[in-house]
Short mmCIF file of C-alpha atoms in Angstrom, two decimals:
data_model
loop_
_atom_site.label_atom_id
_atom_site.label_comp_id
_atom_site.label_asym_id
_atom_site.label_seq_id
_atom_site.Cartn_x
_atom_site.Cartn_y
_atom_site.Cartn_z
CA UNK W 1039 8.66 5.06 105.86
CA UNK W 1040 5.09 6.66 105.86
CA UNK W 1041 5.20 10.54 104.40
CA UNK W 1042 3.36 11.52 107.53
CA UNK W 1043 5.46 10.15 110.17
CA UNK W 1044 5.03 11.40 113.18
CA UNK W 1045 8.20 11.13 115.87
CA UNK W 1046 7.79 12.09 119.58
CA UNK W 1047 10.25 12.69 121.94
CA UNK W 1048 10.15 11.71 125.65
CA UNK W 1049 12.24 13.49 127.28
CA UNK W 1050 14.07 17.48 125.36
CA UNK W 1051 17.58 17.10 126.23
CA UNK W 1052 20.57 18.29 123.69
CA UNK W 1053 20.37 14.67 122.50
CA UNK W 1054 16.69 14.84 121.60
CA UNK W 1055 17.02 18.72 120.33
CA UNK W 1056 20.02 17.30 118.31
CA UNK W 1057 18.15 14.79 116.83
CA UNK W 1058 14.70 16.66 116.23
CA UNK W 1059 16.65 19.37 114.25
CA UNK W 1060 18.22 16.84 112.04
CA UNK W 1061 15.10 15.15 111.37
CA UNK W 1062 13.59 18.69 110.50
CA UNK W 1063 16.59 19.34 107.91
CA UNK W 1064 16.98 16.26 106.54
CA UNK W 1065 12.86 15.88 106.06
CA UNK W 1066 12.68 13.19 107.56
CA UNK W 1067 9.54 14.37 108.73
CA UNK W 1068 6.99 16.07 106.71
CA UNK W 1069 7.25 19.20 108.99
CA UNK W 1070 8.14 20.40 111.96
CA UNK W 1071 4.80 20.09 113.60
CA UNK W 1072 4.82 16.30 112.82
CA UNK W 1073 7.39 16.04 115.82
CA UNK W 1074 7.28 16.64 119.61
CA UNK W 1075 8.20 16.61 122.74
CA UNK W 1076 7.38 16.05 126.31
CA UNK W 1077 9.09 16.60 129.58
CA UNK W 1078 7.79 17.84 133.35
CA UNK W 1079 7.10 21.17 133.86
CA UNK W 1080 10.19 21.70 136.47
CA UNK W 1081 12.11 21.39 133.50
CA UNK W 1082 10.03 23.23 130.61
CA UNK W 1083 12.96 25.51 130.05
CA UNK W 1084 14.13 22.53 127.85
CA UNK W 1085 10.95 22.58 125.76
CA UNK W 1086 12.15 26.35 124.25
CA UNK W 1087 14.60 25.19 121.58
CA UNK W 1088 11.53 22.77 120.04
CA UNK W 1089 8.64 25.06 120.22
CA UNK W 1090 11.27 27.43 118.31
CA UNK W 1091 11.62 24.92 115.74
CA UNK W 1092 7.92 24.44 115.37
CA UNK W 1093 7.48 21.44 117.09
CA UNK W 1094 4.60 20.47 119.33
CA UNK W 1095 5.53 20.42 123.22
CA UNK W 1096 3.96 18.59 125.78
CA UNK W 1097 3.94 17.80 129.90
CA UNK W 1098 2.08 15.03 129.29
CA UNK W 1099 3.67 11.78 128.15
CA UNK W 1100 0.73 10.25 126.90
CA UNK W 1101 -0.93 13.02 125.61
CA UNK W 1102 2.83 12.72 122.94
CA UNK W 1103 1.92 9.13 122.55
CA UNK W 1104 -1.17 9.75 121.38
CA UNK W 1105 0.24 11.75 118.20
CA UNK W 1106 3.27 9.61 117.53
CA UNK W 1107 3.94 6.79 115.43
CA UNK W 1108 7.46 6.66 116.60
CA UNK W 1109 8.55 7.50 120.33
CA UNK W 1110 12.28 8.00 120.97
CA UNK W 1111 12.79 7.83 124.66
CA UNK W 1112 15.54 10.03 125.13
CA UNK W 1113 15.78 10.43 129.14
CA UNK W 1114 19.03 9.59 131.16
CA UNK W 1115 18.98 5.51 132.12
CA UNK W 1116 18.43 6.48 136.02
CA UNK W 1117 14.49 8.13 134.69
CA UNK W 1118 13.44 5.01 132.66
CA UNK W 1119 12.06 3.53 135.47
CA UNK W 1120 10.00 6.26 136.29
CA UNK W 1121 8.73 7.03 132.79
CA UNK W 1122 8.09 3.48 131.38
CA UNK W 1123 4.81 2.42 134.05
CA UNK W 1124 3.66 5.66 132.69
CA UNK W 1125 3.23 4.77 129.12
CA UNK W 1126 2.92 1.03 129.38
CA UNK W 1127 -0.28 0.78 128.41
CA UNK W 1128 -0.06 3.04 125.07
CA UNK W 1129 3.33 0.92 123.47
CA UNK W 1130 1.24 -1.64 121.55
CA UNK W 1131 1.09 -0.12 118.31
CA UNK W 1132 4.26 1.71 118.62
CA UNK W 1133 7.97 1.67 117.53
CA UNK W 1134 10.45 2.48 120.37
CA UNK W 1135 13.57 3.54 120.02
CA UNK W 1136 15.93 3.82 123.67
CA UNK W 1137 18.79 5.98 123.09
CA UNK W 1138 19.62 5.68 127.09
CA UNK W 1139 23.33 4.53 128.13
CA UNK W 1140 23.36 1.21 129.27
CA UNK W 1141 19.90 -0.18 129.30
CA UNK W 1142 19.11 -3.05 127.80
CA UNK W 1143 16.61 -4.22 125.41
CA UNK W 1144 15.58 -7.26 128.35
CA UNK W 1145 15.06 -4.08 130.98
CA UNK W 1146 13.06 -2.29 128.43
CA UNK W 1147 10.72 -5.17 127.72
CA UNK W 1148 10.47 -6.23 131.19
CA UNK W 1149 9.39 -2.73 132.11
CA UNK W 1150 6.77 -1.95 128.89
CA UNK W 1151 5.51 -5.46 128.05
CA UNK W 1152 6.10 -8.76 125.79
CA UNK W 1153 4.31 -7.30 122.93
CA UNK W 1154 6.38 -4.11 122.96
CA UNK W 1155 8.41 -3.37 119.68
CA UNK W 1156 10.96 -1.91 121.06
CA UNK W 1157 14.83 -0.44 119.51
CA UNK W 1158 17.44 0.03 121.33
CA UNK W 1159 19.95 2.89 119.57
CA UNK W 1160 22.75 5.19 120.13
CA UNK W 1161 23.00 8.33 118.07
CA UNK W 1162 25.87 10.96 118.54
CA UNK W 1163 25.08 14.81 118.38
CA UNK W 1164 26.57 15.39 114.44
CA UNK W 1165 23.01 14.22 113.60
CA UNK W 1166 22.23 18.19 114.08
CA UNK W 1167 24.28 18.90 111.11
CA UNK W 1168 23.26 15.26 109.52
CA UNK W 1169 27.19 14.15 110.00
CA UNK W 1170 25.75 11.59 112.72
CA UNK W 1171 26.45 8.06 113.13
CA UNK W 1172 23.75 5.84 114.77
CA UNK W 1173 23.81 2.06 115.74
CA UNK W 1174 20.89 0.24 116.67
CA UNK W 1175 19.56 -3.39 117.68
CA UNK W 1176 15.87 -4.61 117.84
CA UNK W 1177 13.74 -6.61 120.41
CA UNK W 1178 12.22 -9.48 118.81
CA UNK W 1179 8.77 -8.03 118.17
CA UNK W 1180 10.26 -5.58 116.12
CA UNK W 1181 9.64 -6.46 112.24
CA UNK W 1182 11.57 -6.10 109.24
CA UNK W 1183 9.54 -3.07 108.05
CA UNK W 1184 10.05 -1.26 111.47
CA UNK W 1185 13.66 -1.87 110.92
CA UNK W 1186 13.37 -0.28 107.18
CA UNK W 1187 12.03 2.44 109.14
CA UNK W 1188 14.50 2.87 111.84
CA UNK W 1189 17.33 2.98 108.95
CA UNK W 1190 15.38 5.12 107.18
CA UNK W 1191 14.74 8.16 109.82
CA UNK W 1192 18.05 7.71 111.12
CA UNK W 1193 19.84 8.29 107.81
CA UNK W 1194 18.74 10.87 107.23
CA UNK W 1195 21.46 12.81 109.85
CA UNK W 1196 23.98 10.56 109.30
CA UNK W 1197 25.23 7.25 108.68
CA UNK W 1198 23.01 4.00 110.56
CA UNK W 1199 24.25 0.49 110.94
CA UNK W 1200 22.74 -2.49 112.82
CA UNK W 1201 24.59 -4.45 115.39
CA UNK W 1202 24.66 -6.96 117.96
CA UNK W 1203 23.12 -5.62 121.28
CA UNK W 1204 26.50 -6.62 122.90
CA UNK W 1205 28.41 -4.48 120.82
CA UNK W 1206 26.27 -1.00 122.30
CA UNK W 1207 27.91 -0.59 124.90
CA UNK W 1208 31.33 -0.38 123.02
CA UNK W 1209 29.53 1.56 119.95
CA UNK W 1210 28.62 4.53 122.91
CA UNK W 1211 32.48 4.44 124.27
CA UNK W 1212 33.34 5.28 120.40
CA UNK W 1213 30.94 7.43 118.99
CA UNK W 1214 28.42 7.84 121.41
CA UNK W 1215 30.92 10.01 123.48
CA UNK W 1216 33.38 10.49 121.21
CA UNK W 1217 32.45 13.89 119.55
CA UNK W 1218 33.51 14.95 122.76
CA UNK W 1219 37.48 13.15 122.77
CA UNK W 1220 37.11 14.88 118.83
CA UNK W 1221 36.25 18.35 120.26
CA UNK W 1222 38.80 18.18 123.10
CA UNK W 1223 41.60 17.23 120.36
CA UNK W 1224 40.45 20.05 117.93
CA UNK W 1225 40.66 22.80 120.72
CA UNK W 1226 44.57 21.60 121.37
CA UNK W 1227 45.28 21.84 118.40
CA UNK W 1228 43.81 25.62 118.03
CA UNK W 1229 45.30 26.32 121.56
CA UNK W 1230 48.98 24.98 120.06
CA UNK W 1231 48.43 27.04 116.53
CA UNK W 1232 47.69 30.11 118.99
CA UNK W 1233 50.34 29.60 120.98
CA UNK W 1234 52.81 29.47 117.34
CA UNK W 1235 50.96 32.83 116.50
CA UNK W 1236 48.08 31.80 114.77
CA UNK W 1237 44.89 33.98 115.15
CA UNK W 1238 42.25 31.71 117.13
CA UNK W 1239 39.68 32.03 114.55
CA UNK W 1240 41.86 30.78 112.10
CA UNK W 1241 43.12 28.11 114.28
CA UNK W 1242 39.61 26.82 115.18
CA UNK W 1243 38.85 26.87 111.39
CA UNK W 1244 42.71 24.85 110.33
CA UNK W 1245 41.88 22.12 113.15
CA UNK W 1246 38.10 21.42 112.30
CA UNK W 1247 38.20 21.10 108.92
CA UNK W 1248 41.61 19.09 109.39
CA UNK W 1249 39.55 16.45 111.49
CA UNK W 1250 36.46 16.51 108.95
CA UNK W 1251 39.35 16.01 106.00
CA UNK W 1252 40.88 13.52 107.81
CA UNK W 1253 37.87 11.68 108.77
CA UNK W 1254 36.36 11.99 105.09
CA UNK W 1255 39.59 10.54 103.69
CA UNK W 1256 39.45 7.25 105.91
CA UNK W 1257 35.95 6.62 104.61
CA UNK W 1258 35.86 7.44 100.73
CA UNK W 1259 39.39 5.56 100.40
CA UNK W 1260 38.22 3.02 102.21
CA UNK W 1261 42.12 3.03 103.67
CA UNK W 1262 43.53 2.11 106.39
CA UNK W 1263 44.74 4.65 108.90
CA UNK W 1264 48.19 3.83 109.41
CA UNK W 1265 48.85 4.28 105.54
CA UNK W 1266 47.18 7.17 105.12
CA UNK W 1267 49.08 8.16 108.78
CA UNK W 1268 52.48 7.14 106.73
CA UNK W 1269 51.66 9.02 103.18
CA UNK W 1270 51.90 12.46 105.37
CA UNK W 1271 55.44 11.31 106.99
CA UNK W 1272 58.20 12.16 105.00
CA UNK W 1273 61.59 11.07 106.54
CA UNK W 1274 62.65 13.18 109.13
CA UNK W 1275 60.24 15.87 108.15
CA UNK W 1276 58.06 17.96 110.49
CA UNK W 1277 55.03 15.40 110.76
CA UNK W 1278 56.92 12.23 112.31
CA UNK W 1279 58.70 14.87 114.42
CA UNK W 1280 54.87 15.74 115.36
CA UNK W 1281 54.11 11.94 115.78
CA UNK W 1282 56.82 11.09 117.85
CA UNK W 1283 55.77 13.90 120.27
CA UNK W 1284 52.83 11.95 120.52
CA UNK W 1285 53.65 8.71 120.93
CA UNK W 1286 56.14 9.75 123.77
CA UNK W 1287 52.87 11.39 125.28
CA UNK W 1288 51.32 8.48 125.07
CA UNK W 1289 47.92 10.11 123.39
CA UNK W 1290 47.06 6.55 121.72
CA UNK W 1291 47.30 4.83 124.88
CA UNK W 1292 45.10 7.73 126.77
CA UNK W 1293 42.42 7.58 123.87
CA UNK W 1294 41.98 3.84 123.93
CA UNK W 1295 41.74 4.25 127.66
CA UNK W 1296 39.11 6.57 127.41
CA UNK W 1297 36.81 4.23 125.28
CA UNK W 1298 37.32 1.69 127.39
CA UNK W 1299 36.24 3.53 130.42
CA UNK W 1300 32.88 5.21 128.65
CA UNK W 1301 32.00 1.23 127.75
CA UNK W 1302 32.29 0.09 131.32
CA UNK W 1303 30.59 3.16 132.79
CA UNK W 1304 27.64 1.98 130.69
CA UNK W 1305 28.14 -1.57 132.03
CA UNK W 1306 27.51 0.11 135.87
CA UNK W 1307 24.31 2.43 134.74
#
């Protein structure tokens, strides 16, 4: 990866803010001018987080592809078909990387052109404190050394691995959206700690770093869950009371539910 890469951003949502402040940190980027982003004017409000980063902002999407060796296109999947006939005559000598729900790498190329090196990738919003975890697939113009690249600006916020296309959709029910079941499960925990008499601070602070922990532990052990799940149970102690709670509220069924409803919703995009 080139010391002077240059990443643009089509499109300023949280996603793309998420992912241009990683980049920043993790110097990925030589500085914060060597990334930018464009969107339309209606919605320039979107721009401020960037500019206060020191990035360059644009309303003009070619105008960003003129100053971008890699172009992230980082609008919702029901824009792409307005934004693509706008740049499809500037993709030649570009990498692009989708990180839109749902569209596939055939849609893309049909839309840009043949030639069109074009990623398809779905990122999760830890990358803003480079805890991410990204999962990509390539069109077949892409080359080995655009890969390298790829796995090289994406690790720097987090963890990259490549995949099947098929397997996206699945990858975005998991940890495209799940920071959000992860968030949802930390603040009942806090609410439940309040509700024993815990200060909320402190019960925001217990449940976080309890997921982190947690989380840490399955991947430097290289363990699997269940045993790690049965090292905290001690026979009839307070944890597989906990558990049982659980179970009976059926909170492994509802999770698995919920990935499998954010994969099909990307199946209907």
């Amino acid at each position: 990866m080139s010391a002077n890469l240059r990443v643009g951003f089509i499109g300023a949502g949280k996603m793309a803010s998420a992912l241009a402040q990683g980049f920043i940190k993790g110097q990925a980027v030589k500085c914060a001018s060597h990334v930018s982003a464009s969107c339309p004017i209606a919605d320039k409000h979107l721009l401020e987080h960037m500019k206060q980063m020191g990035c360059q902002t644009f309303h003009c999407n070619k105008e960003l592809m003129d100053c971008s060796d890699v172009v992230i296109l980082a609008v919702k999947p029901q824009i792409m078909p307005l934004v693509l006939p706008d740049i499809k005559s500037l993709v030649a000598s570009k990498l692009m990387v989708s990180i839109a729900a749902g569209v596939q790498l055939a849609r893309l190329q049909a839309d840009l052109n043949p030639d069109s090196k074009i990623v398809r990738l779905m990122p999760n919003t830890p990358c803003i404190v480079r805890e991410g975890v990204s999962v990509f697939c390539s069109g077949p113009q892409v080359t080995p050394q655009d890969n390298a690249t790829v796995k090289q600006l994406f690790g720097t916020v987090g963890q990259i691995d490549e995949v099947k296309e098929s397997m996206i959709d699945a990858v975005t029910g998991v940890s495209g959206s799940g920071p959000a079941y992860m968030y949802l499960i930390i603040e009942a925990m806090a609410d439940g700690g309040v509700k024993q008499g815990l200060p909320r601070d402190l019960a925001y602070k217990l449940a976080a770093q309890t997921m982190v922990g947690a989380g840490r532990m399955v991947l430097k052990t290289h363990t699997h869950p269940a045993v790690l799940k049965d090292e905290v149970c001690s026979p009839g102690g307070t944890t597989i009371t906990a558990l049982d709670m659980l179970e009976k509220s059926g909170l492994r069924t509802s999770i698995m539910q919920a990935v499998e409803a954010a994969t099909k919703r990307c199946t209907q995009i």
